[in-house]
Short mmCIF file of C-alpha atoms in Angstrom, two decimals:
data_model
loop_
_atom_site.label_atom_id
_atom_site.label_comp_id
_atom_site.label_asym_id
_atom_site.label_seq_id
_atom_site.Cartn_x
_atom_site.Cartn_y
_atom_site.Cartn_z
CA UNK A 1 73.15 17.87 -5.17
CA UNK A 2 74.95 17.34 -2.15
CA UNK A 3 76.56 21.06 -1.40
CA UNK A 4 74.81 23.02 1.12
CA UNK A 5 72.21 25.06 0.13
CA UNK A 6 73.18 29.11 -0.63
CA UNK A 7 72.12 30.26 2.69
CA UNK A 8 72.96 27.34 4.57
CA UNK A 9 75.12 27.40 8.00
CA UNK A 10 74.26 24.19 8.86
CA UNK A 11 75.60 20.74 7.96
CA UNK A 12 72.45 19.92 7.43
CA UNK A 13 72.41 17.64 4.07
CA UNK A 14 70.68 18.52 0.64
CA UNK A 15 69.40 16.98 -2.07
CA UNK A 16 68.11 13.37 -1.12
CA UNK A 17 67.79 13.31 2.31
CA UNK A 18 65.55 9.98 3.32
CA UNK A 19 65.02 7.46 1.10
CA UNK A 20 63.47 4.20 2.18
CA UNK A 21 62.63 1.35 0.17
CA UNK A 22 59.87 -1.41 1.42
CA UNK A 23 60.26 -5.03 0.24
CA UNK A 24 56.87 -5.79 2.23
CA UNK A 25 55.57 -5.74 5.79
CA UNK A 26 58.00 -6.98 7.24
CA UNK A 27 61.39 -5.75 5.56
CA UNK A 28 62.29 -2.11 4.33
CA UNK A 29 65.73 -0.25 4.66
CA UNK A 30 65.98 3.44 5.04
CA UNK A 31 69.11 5.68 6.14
CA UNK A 32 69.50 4.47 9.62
CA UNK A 33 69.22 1.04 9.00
CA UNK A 34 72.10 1.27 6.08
CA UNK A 35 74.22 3.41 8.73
CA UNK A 36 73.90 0.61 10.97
CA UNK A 37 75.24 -1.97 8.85
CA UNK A 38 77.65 0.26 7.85
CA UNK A 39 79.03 1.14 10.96
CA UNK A 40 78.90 -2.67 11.81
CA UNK A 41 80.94 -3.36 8.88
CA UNK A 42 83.44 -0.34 9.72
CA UNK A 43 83.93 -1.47 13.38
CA UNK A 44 83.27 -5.13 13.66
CA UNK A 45 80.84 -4.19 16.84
CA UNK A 46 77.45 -3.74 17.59
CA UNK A 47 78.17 -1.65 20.75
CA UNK A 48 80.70 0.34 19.07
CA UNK A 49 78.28 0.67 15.75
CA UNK A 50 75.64 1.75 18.63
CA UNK A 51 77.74 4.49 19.88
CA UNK A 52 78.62 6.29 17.33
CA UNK A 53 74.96 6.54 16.13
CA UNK A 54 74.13 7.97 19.54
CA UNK A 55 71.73 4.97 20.25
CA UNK A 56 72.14 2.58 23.49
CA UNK A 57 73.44 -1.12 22.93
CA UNK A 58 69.97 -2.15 23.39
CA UNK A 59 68.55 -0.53 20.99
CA UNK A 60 71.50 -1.27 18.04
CA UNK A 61 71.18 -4.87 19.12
CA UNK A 62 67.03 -4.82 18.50
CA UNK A 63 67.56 -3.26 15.33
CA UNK A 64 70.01 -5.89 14.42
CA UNK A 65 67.49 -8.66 15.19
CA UNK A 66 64.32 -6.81 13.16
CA UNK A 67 66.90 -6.69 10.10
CA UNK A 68 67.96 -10.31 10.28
CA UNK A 69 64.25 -11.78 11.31
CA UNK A 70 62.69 -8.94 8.54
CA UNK A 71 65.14 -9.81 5.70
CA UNK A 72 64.54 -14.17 6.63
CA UNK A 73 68.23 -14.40 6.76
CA UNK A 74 71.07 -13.13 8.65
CA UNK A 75 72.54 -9.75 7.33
CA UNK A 76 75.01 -9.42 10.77
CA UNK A 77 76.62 -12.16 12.24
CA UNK A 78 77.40 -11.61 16.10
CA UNK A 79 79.17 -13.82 18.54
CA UNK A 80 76.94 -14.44 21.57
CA UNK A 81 78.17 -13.03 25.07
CA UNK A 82 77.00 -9.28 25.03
CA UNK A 83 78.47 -6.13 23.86
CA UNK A 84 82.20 -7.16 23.96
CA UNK A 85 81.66 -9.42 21.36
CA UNK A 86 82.68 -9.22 17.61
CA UNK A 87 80.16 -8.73 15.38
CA UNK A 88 80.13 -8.57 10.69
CA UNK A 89 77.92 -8.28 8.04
CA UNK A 90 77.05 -11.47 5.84
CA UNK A 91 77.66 -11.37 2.42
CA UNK A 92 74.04 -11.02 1.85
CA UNK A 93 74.09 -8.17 4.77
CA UNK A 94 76.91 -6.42 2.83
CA UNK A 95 74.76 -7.01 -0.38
CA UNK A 96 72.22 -5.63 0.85
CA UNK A 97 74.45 -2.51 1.93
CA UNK A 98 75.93 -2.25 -1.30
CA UNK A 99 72.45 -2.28 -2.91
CA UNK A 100 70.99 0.21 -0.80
CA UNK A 101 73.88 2.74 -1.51
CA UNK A 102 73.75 2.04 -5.07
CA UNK A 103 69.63 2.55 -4.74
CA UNK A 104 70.23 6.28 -3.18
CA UNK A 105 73.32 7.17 -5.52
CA UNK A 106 70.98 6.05 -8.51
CA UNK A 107 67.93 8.69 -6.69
CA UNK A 108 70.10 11.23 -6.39
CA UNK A 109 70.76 11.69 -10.29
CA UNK A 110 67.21 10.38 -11.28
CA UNK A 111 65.99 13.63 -8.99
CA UNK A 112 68.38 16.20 -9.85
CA UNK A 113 66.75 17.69 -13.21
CA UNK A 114 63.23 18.57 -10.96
CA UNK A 115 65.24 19.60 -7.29
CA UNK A 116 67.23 22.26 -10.17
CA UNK A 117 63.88 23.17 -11.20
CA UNK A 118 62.39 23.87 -7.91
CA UNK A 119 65.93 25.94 -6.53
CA UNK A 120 65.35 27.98 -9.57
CA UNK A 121 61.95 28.65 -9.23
CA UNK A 122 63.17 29.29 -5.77
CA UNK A 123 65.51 31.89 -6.14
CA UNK A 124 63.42 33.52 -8.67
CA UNK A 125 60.17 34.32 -7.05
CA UNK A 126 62.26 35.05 -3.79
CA UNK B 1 57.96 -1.93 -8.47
CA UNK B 2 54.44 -0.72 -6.71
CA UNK B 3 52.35 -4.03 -6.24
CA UNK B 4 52.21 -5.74 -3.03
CA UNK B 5 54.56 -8.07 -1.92
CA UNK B 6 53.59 -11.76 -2.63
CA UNK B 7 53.20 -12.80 1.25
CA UNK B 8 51.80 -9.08 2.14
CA UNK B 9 48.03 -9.37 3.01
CA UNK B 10 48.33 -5.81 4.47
CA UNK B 11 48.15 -2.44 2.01
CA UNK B 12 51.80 -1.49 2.78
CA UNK B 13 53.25 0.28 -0.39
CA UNK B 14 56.53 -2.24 -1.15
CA UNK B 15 59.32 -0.23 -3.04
CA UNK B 16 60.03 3.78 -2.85
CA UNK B 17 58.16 4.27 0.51
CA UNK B 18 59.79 7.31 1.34
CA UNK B 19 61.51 10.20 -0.01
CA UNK B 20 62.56 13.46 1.07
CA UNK B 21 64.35 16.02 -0.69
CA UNK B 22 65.78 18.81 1.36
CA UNK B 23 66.49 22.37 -0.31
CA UNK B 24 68.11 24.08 2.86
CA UNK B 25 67.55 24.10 6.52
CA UNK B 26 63.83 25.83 5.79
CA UNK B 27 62.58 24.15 3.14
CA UNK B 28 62.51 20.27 2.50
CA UNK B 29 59.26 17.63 0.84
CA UNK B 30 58.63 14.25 1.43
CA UNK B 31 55.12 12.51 0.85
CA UNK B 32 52.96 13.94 4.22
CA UNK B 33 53.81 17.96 2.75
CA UNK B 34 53.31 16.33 -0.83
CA UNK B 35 49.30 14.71 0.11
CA UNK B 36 48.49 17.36 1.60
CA UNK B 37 49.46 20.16 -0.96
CA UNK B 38 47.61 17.12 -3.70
CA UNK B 39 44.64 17.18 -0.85
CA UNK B 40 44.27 21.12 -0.81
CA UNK B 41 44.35 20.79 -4.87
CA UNK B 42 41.82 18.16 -4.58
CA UNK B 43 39.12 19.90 -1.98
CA UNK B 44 39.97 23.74 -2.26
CA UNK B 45 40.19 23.52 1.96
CA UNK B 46 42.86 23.34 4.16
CA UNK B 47 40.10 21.86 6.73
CA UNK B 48 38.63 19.17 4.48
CA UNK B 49 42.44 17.88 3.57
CA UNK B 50 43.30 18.13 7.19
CA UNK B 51 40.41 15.30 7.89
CA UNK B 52 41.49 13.06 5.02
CA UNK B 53 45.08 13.27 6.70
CA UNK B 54 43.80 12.48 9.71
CA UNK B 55 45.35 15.47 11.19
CA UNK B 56 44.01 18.14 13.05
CA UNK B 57 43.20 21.42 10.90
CA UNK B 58 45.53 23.16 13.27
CA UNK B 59 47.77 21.21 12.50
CA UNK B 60 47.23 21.37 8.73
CA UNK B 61 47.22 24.91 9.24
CA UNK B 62 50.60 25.03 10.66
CA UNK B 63 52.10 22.82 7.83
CA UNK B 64 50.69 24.87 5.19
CA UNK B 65 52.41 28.17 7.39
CA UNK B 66 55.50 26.24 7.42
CA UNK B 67 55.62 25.38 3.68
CA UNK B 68 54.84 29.05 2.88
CA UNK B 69 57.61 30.45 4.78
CA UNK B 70 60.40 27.93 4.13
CA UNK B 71 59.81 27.87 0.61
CA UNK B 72 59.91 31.84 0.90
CA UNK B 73 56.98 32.48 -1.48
CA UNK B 74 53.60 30.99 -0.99
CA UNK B 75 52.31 27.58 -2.10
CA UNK B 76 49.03 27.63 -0.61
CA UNK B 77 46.85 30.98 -0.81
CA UNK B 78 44.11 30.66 1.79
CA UNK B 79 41.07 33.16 2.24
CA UNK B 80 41.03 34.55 5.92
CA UNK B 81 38.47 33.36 8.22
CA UNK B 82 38.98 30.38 9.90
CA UNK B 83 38.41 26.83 8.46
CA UNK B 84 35.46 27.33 6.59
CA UNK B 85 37.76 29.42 4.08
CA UNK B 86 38.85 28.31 0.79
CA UNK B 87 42.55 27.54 -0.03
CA UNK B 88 44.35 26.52 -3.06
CA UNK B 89 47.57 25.81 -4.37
CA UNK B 90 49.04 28.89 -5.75
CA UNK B 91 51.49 27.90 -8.94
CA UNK B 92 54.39 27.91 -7.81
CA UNK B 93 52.68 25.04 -5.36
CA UNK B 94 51.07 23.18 -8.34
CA UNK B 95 54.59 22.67 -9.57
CA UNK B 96 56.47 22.31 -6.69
CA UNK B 97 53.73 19.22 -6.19
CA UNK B 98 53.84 18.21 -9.60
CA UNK B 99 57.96 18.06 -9.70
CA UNK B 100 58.05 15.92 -6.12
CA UNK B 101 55.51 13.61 -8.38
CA UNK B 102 58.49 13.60 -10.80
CA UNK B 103 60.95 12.74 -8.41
CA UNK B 104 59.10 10.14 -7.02
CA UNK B 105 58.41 8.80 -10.14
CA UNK B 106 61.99 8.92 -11.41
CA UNK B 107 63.65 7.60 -7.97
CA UNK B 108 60.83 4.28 -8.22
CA UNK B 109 62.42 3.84 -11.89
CA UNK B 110 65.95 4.03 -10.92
CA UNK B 111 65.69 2.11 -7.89
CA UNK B 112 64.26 -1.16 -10.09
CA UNK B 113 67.19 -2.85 -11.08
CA UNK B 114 68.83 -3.20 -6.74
CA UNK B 115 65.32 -3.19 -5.51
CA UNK B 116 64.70 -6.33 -7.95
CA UNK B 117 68.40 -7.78 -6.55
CA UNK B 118 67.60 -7.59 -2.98
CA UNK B 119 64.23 -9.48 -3.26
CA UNK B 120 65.40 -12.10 -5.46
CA UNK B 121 68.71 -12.43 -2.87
CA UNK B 122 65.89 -13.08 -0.39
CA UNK B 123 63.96 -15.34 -1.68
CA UNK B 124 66.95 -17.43 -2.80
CA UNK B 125 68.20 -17.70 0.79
CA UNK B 126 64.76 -18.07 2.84
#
């Protein structure tokens, strides 16, 4: 499911490739938002989270505050004092991570009988 | 997995909100190319499923070229003539459709068990 595609040159992903999951108006988590918190996790910084998903500080920082306000609780801790500052997930933020992950691995194999089916009916009438 | 959220007032679908399942660089479906291959099904016209997206029939008309072509083979089979023409899902399209219906349905079942998780994490801590 997750091998490039026969006449693929790109790195362009296969198989699942958004999956977002809505807990109500004001709460859902989706690929970018799991990055985030990933990232956050990986390098203990906001700004450095923000830069390696090609988005300004701003921006990272924004999202950081929907997730925490959305979700009711905090999912990233951050020191205050800008950019420089240290920043982790809370356990429920790293649950939440975990969860998410677990959500798209569990997607993946629930969708891989029909995606089959449709590359085969693909590659058949093509 | 599909009901509203218990403080949603607004018609936001809460669980599996999105998915998109990518075959290559050409070809991928998520819901938008999904309604509107169900909306063609549904009206016989590219134009009249256009207007029930809310899109223009343009538009519509370039999504249905797109689908065609990056699939390889077509899904839609449209009489020339502009608008007023009939259209309908050829069947390979009917089960490309019907196998992203699958998928969706499969994904919202294995999703359940985190999905449940997260919202019972959230209510425990707000």
């Amino acid at each position: 499911m997750s091998v490039r595609g026969p006449k693929s040159g790109s790195d362009a992903v296969t198989g699942l490739s958004h999956l977002r999951v809505t807990f109500d108006e004001r709460f859902y988590i989706g690929p970018g938002r799991a990055d985030i918190l990933d990232l956050i996790d990986k390098t203990g910084s906001i700004s450095e989270a923000a830069k390696r998903m090609g988005m300004s500080y701003k921006r990272a920082w924004n999202l950081v505050q929907e997730l925490n306000n959305g979700f009711g609780a905090p999912l990233v801790q951050s020191s205050r004092g800008g950019p420089d500052q240290g920043a982790l997930l809370t356990p429920a933020g790293a649950e939440v991570l975990y969860r998410y992950r677990s959500m798209q691995g569990a997607a993946r194999t629930a969708i891989e009988a029909d995606f089959s089916a449709i590359q085969k009916l693909r590659s058949d009438l093509s």
